[in-house]
Tab-separated table of C-alpha atoms in Angstrom:
chain	number	residue	atom	x	y	z
X	15	TYR	CA	-19.754	-14.629	17.083
X	16	GLY	CA	-19.800	-12.502	13.962
X	17	ALA	CA	-17.781	-11.310	11.003
X	18	LYS	CA	-16.726	-8.085	12.711
X	19	LYS	CA	-15.297	-10.097	15.610
X	20	PHE	CA	-13.545	-12.162	12.987
X	21	GLY	CA	-11.623	-9.060	11.897
X	22	LEU	CA	-7.868	-8.811	11.802
X	23	GLY	CA	-6.372	-7.925	15.166
X	24	CYS	CA	-7.863	-7.653	18.635
X	25	TRP	CA	-10.307	-5.240	20.180
X	26	VAL	CA	-11.461	-4.344	23.703
X	27	VAL	CA	-15.016	-5.421	24.471
X	28	ASN	CA	-16.916	-5.493	27.756
X	29	LYS	CA	-19.818	-7.916	27.411
X	30	ASN	CA	-21.541	-6.497	30.534
X	31	CYS	CA	-22.094	-3.149	28.798
X	32	ARG	CA	-25.232	-4.336	27.059
X	33	GLU	CA	-27.324	-3.850	30.202
X	34	GLU	CA	-29.692	-0.893	30.139
X	35	GLY	CA	-28.642	2.215	32.040
X	36	LYS	CA	-25.017	1.114	32.596
X	37	PHE	CA	-22.146	3.311	31.487
X	38	CYS	CA	-20.033	1.399	29.016
X	39	SER	CA	-16.372	2.365	28.869
X	40	SER	CA	-15.155	-0.411	26.568
X	41	TRP	CA	-15.500	1.789	23.484
X	42	ILE	CA	-13.162	4.341	25.103
X	43	PHE	CA	-10.551	1.649	25.797
X	44	GLY	CA	-11.090	0.240	22.325
X	45	TRP	CA	-10.322	3.570	20.687
X	46	VAL	CA	-7.441	4.456	23.024
X	47	PHE	CA	-5.664	1.095	22.710
X	48	GLY	CA	-6.899	-0.067	19.302
X	49	GLY	CA	-8.414	2.629	17.126
X	50	LEU	CA	-6.097	5.570	17.740
X	51	PRO	CA	-2.853	3.583	17.258
X	52	LEU	CA	-4.287	2.115	14.060
X	53	VAL	CA	-5.334	5.523	12.730
X	54	LEU	CA	-2.026	7.060	13.855
X	55	ALA	CA	-0.026	4.339	12.096
X	56	TYR	CA	-2.144	4.784	8.973
X	57	VAL	CA	-1.532	8.550	8.955
X	58	ILE	CA	2.210	8.265	9.721
X	59	ILE	CA	2.862	5.624	7.062
X	60	THR	CA	0.848	7.466	4.426
X	61	ALA	CA	2.467	10.807	5.301
X	62	SER	CA	5.983	9.319	5.304
X	63	TYR	CA	5.622	7.667	1.914
X	64	THR	CA	3.925	10.763	0.525
X	65	LEU	CA	6.705	13.043	1.791
X	66	ILE	CA	9.342	10.779	0.278
X	67	TYR	CA	7.453	10.702	-3.011
X	68	VAL	CA	7.018	14.491	-3.076
X	69	ARG	CA	10.661	15.086	-2.204
X	70	VAL	CA	11.938	12.710	-4.883
X	71	HIS	CA	9.433	14.054	-7.419
X	72	MET	CA	10.538	17.648	-6.726
X	73	LYS	CA	14.155	16.626	-7.184
X	74	LEU	CA	13.235	14.918	-10.440
X	75	ARG	CA	11.513	18.073	-11.720
X	76	ARG	CA	14.506	20.242	-10.781
X	77	THR	CA	16.810	17.760	-12.483
X	78	GLU	CA	14.645	17.734	-15.613
X	79	ARG	CA	14.724	21.549	-15.808
X	80	TYR	CA	18.487	21.478	-15.408
X	81	MET	CA	18.864	18.733	-18.008
X	82	GLN	CA	16.678	20.603	-20.490
X	83	THR	CA	19.011	23.580	-20.330
X	84	ARG	CA	22.045	21.301	-20.752
X	85	ASN	CA	20.417	18.889	-23.249
X	86	GLN	CA	21.687	15.902	-21.249
X	87	ASP	CA	20.116	12.728	-19.899
X	88	THR	CA	21.788	11.076	-16.930
X	89	ALA	CA	21.482	7.799	-15.123
X	90	GLN	CA	20.764	9.728	-11.920
X	91	ARG	CA	17.648	11.275	-13.462
X	92	ARG	CA	16.374	7.863	-14.552
X	93	LEU	CA	17.124	6.407	-11.116
X	94	THR	CA	15.315	9.275	-9.380
X	95	LYS	CA	12.279	8.688	-11.558
X	96	LYS	CA	12.340	4.950	-10.744
X	97	VAL	CA	12.499	5.690	-6.994
X	98	SER	CA	9.622	8.138	-7.338
X	99	ILE	CA	7.457	5.559	-9.107
X	100	GLN	CA	8.437	2.852	-6.602
X	101	CYS	CA	7.435	5.030	-3.659
X	102	LEU	CA	4.129	5.944	-5.291
X	103	LEU	CA	3.355	2.247	-5.816
X	104	TYR	CA	4.020	1.540	-2.115
X	105	ILE	CA	1.632	4.381	-1.155
X	106	ILE	CA	-1.086	3.085	-3.471
X	107	ASN	CA	-0.629	-0.474	-2.185
X	108	PHE	CA	-0.848	0.589	1.465
X	109	ILE	CA	-3.921	2.761	0.970
X	110	PHE	CA	-5.618	0.111	-1.185
X	111	THR	CA	-5.122	-2.673	1.378
X	112	ALA	CA	-5.283	-0.898	4.760
X	113	THR	CA	-8.275	1.366	4.158
X	114	TRP	CA	-10.740	-1.503	4.296
X	115	GLU	CA	-9.440	-2.804	7.627
X	116	LEU	CA	-9.642	0.703	9.076
X	117	ALA	CA	-13.233	0.953	7.811
X	118	VAL	CA	-14.108	-2.363	9.489
X	119	ARG	CA	-12.717	-1.097	12.810
X	120	ILE	CA	-14.699	2.134	12.579
X	121	ILE	CA	-17.867	0.260	11.608
X	122	GLY	CA	-17.271	-2.218	14.440
X	123	MET	CA	-17.209	0.597	16.981
X	124	SER	CA	-20.189	2.482	15.616
X	125	HIS	CA	-22.665	-0.292	14.710
X	126	ASP	CA	-24.290	-3.184	16.497
X	127	GLU	CA	-23.657	-6.778	15.463
X	128	THR	CA	-27.285	-7.178	14.376
X	129	ASP	CA	-26.789	-4.956	11.304
X	130	GLU	CA	-23.501	-6.577	10.370
X	131	TYR	CA	-24.963	-8.032	7.154
X	132	LYS	CA	-25.143	-4.475	5.736
X	133	PHE	CA	-21.347	-4.260	5.797
X	134	PHE	CA	-20.559	-7.752	4.562
X	135	TYR	CA	-18.775	-6.581	1.404
X	136	ILE	CA	-16.522	-4.180	3.310
X	137	ILE	CA	-15.690	-6.903	5.831
X	138	ALA	CA	-15.026	-9.383	3.018
X	139	LEU	CA	-12.752	-6.896	1.201
X	140	ALA	CA	-10.823	-6.189	4.408
X	141	SER	CA	-10.425	-9.889	5.151
X	142	PHE	CA	-9.161	-10.563	1.622
X	143	LEU	CA	-6.989	-7.512	0.919
X	144	TYR	CA	-5.281	-6.788	4.250
X	145	PRO	CA	-3.332	-10.080	4.340
X	146	LEU	CA	-2.339	-9.492	0.695
X	147	GLN	CA	-0.418	-6.326	1.560
X	148	GLY	CA	2.903	-8.133	1.958
X	149	PHE	CA	2.324	-10.103	-1.230
X	150	LEU	CA	1.594	-6.913	-3.165
X	151	ASN	CA	4.615	-5.220	-1.544
X	152	PHE	CA	6.718	-8.086	-2.907
X	153	PHE	CA	5.541	-7.278	-6.436
X	154	VAL	CA	6.327	-3.605	-5.925
X	155	TYR	CA	9.767	-4.618	-4.632
X	156	VAL	CA	10.617	-6.914	-7.589
X	157	ARG	CA	9.039	-4.627	-10.207
X	158	PRO	CA	12.350	-2.912	-11.111
X	159	GLN	CA	14.043	-6.288	-11.705
X	160	ILE	CA	11.120	-7.498	-13.825
X	161	MET	CA	11.123	-4.260	-15.839
X	162	GLU	CA	14.879	-4.558	-16.406
X	163	TYR	CA	14.525	-8.197	-17.496
X	164	LEU	CA	11.751	-7.306	-19.938
X	165	ARG	CA	13.747	-4.373	-21.298
X	166	GLU	CA	16.769	-6.636	-21.877
X	167	ARG	CA	14.604	-9.273	-23.494
X	168	ILE	CA	13.048	-6.755	-25.874
X	169	ASN	CA	16.488	-5.401	-26.757
X	170	ARG	CA	17.827	-8.917	-27.400
X	171	SER	CA	14.712	-9.787	-29.374
X	172	SER	CA	15.039	-6.785	-31.645
X	173	SER	CA	18.774	-7.354	-32.152
X	174	SER	CA	18.354	-11.096	-32.788
X	175	GLU	CA	15.574	-10.502	-35.313
X	176	ALA	CA	17.943	-8.310	-37.257
X	177	SER	CA	20.656	-10.987	-37.208
X	178	GLY	CA	18.318	-14.018	-37.501
X	179	ALA	CA	19.518	-15.585	-34.199
X	180	THR	CA	17.337	-17.368	-31.648
X	181	ILE	CA	16.619	-15.922	-28.201
X	182	VAL	CA	18.043	-17.703	-25.166
X	183	PRO	CA	16.838	-16.046	-21.964
X	184	LYS	CA	19.519	-15.170	-19.412
X	185	ILE	CA	18.181	-15.389	-15.858
X	186	SER	CA	20.334	-13.921	-13.152
X	187	THR	CA	20.506	-15.715	-9.806
X	188	THR	CA	21.814	-12.658	-7.947
X	189	SER	CA	19.764	-9.605	-7.084
């Protein structure tokens, strides 16, 4: 029993490997069936989001150069910028939450349970942040709606101050 065993997910362990002079193959199975898929998923997800971000950001830069020569500002340019920011926030969220769990898995394979207390803070961060990934993704997902609501509220506030009217918030029930 230990905090590393308490980690998120399962791992392959052969308890008979602790005997002196015996070849222990559980670490090989652990990395083949646990570590490598986790690292591969981490790399694929990060690369995918990064490629999307780079592609959208490049399109935004090309659009900005074009718009500067035409002295125009379009809704497409603003939308492209919003998508670029949204994708960057998903990348940051994934890296911020998943890195600690990956670190716990690597530490679990390379250290004995007796020195587990040295890595308590990493284990605690992984146990706290990894389950929060979906919650934080929700905030990234609703961020555009919140920003739009705040923008509308500021616009109404500034127009109502000029006319002396009171502000009545309009909350939409559709997304």
